[in-house]
PDB file of C-alpha atoms in Angstrom:
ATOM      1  CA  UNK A   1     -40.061   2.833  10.569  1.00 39.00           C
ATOM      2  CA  UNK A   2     -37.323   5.121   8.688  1.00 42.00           C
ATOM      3  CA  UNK A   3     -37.284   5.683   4.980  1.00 47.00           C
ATOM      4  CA  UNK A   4     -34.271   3.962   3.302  1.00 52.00           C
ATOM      5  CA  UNK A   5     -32.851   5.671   0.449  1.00 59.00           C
ATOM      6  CA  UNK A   6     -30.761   5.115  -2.940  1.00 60.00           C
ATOM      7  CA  UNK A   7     -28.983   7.119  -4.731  1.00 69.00           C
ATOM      8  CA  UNK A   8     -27.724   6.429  -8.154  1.00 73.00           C
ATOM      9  CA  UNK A   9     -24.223   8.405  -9.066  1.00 76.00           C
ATOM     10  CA  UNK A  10     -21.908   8.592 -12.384  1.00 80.00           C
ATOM     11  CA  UNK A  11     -17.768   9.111 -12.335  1.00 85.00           C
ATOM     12  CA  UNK A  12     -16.725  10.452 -15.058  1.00 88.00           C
ATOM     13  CA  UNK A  13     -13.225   9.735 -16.753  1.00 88.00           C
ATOM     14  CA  UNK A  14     -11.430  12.676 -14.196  1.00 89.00           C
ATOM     15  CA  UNK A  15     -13.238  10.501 -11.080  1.00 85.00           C
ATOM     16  CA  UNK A  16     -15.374  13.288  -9.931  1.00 87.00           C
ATOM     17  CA  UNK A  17     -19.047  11.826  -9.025  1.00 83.00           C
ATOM     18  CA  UNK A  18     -22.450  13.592  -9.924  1.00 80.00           C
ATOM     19  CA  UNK A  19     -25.680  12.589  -8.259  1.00 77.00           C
ATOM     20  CA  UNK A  20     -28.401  11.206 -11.404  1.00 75.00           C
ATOM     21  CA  UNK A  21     -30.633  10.257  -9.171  1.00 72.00           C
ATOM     22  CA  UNK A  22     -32.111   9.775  -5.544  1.00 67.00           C
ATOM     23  CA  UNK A  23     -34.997   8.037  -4.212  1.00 60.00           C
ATOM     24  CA  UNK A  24     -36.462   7.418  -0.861  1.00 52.00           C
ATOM     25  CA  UNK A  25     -38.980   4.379   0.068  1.00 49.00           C
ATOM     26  CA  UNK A  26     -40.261   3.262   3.484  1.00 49.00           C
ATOM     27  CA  UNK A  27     -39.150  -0.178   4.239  1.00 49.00           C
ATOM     28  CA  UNK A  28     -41.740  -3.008   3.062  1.00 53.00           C
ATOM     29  CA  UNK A  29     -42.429  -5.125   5.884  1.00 54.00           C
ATOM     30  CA  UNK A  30     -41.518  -4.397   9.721  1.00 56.00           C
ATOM     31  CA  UNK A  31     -39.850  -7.209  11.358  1.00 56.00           C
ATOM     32  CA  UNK A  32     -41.942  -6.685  14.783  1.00 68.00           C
ATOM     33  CA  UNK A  33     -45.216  -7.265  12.568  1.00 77.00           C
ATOM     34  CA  UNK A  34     -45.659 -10.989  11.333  1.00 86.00           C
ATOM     35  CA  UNK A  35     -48.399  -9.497   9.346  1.00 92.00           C
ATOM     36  CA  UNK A  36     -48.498  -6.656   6.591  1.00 90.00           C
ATOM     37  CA  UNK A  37     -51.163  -5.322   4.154  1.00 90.00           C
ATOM     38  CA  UNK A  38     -49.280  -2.493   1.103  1.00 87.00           C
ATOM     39  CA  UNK A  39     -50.559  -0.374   0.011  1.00 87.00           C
ATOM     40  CA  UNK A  40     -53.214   0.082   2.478  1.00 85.00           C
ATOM     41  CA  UNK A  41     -55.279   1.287   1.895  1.00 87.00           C
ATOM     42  CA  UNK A  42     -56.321  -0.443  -0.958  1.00 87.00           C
ATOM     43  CA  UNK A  43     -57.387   1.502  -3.694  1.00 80.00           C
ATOM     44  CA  UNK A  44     -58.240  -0.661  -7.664  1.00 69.00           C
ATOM     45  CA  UNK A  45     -56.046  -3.047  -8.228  1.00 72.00           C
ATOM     46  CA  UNK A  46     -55.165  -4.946  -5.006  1.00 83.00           C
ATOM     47  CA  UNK A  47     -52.777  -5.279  -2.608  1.00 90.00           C
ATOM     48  CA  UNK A  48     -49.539  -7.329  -1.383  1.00 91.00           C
ATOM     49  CA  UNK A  49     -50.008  -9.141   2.256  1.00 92.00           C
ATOM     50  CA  UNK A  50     -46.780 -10.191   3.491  1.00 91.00           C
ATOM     51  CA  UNK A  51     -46.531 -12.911   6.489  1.00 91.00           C
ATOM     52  CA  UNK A  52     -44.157 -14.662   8.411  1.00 89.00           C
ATOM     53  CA  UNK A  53     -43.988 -18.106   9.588  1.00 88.00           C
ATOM     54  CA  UNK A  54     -42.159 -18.389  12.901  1.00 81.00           C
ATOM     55  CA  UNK A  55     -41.056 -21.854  13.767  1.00 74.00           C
ATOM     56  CA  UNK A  56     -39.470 -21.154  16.885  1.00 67.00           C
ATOM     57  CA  UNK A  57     -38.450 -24.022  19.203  1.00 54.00           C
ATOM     58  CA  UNK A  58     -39.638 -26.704  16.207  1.00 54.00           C
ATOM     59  CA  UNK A  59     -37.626 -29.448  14.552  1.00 52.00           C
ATOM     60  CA  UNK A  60     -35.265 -28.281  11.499  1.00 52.00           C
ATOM     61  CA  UNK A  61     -37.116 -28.235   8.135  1.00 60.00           C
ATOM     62  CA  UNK A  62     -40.533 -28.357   9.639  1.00 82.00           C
ATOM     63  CA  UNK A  63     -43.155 -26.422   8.548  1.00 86.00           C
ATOM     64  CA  UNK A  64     -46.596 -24.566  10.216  1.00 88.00           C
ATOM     65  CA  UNK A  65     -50.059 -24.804   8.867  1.00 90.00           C
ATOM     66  CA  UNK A  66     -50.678 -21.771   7.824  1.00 93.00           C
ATOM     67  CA  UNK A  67     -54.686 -19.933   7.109  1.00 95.00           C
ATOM     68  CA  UNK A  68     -54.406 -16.136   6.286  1.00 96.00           C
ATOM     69  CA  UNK A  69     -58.252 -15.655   5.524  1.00 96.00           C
ATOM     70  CA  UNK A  70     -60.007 -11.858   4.783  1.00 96.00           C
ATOM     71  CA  UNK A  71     -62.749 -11.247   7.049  1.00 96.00           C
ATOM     72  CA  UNK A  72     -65.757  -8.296   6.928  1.00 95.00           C
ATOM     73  CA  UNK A  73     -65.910  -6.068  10.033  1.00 93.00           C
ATOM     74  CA  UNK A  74     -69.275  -8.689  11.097  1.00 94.00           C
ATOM     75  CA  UNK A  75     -66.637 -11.738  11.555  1.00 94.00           C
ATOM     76  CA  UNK A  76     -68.002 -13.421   8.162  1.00 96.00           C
ATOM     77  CA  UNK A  77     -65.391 -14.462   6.236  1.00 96.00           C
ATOM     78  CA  UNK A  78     -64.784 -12.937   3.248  1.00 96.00           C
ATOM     79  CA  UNK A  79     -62.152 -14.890   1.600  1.00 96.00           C
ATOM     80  CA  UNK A  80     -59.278 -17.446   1.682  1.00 96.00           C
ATOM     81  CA  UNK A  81     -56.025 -15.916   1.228  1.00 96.00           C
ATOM     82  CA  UNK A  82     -53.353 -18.840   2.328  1.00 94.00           C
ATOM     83  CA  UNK A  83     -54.075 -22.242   3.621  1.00 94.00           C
ATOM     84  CA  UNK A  84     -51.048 -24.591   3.006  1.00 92.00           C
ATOM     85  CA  UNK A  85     -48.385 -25.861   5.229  1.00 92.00           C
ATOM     86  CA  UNK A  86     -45.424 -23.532   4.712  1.00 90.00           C
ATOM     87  CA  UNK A  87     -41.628 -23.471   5.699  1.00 87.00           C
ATOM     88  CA  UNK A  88     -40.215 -20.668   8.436  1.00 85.00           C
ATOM     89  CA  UNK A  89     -39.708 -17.061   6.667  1.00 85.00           C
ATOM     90  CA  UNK A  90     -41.365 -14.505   4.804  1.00 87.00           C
ATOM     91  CA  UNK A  91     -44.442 -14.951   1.970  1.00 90.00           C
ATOM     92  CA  UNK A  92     -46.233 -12.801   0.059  1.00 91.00           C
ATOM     93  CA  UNK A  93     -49.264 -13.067  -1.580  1.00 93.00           C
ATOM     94  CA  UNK A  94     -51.265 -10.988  -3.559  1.00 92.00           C
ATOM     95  CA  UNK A  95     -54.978 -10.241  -2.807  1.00 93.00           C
ATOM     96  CA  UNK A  96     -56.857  -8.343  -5.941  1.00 93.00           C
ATOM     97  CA  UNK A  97     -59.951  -6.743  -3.697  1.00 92.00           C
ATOM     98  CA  UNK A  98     -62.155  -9.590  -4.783  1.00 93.00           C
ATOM     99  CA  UNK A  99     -63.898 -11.758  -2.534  1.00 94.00           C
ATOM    100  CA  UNK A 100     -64.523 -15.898  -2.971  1.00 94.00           C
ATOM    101  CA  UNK A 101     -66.628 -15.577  -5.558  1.00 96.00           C
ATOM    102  CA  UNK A 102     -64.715 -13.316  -7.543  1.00 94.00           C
ATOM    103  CA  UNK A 103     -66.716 -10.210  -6.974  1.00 93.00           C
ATOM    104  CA  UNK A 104     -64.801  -6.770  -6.096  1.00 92.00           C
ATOM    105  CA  UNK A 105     -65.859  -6.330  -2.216  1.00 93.00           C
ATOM    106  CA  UNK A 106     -67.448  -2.871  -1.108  1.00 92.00           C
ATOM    107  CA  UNK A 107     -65.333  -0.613  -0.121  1.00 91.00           C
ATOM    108  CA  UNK A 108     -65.154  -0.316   3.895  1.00 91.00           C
ATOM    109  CA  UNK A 109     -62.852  -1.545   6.502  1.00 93.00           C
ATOM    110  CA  UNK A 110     -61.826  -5.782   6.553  1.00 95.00           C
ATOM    111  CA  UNK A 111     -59.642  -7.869   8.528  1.00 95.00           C
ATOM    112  CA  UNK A 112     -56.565 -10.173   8.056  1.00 95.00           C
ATOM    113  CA  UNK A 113     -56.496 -12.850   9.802  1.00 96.00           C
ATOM    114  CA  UNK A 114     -53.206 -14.697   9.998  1.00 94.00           C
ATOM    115  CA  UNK A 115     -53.512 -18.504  12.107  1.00 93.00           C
ATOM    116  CA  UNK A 116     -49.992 -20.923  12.291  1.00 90.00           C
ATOM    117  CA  UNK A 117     -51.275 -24.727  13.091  1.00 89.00           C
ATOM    118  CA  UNK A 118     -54.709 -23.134  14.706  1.00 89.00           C
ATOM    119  CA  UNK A 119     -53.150 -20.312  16.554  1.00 89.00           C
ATOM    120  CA  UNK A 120     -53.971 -16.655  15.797  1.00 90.00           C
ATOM    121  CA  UNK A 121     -50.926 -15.040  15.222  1.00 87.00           C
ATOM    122  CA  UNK A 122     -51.733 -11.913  13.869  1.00 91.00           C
ATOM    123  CA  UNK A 123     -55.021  -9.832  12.641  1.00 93.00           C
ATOM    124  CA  UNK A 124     -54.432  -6.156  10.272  1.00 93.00           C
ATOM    125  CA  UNK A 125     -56.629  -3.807   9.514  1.00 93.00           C
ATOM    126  CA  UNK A 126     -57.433  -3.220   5.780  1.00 92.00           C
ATOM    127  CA  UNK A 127     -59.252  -0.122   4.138  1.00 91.00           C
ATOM    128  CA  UNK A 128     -61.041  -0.363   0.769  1.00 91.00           C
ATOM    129  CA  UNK A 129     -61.822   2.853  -0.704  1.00 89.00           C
ATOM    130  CA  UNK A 130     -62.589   3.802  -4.634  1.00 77.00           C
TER     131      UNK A 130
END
């Protein structure tokens, strides 16, 4: 991935341009990946997952049934993220490091786990640390 950068510059009344400000940021989600945890690792608050639907080959405005669930490095699953039918593209949801019954989960390593209509599509490694 390459950084993509901005930079913010004034013309004054003569048309000659000075730089105010620059800033650099790594893109957010890789279009090779269907399935993205940021920041990761997580540290407090939480984290954005980002996750495509693909509906390759299906009928116009069709959509996928979609479960994106957080599992512990045992297999035991932690909690439910997503689990709705949605349209083809990009959605992000936000997971804030607690687990189904609303308690903050230890820190360690879990697993996204991303299914479209009962097919794994994707797993990503997350990190918890404090």
């Amino acid at each position: 991935e390459s950084d993509s950068r901005y930079r913010l510059v004034g013309v004054n009344g003569l048309g000659e341009e000075y730089v105010l400000g620059e800033t650099s940021f790594a893109p957010g989600f890789d279009t090779n990946r269907p399935l993205v945890a940021r920041p990761n690792p997580v540290l407090s608050g939480g984290t954005e997952i980002l996750f495509r639907v693909s509906l390759a080959g299906s009928a116009a405005g069709s959509q996928a049934a979609v479960a994106l669930g957080l599992f512990d490095a045992s297999g035991r699953l932690v909690r439910t993220l997503a689990s709705n039918k949605y349209a083809a593209g990009t959605t992000a949801v936000t997971w804030d490091g607690r687990d189904g019954s609303g308690a903050r989960v230890a820190p360690g390593t879990y697993f996204l786990r991303l299914s479209l209509d009962s097919r794994l599509e994707a797993t990503e490694r997350v990190t918890v640390v404090r």
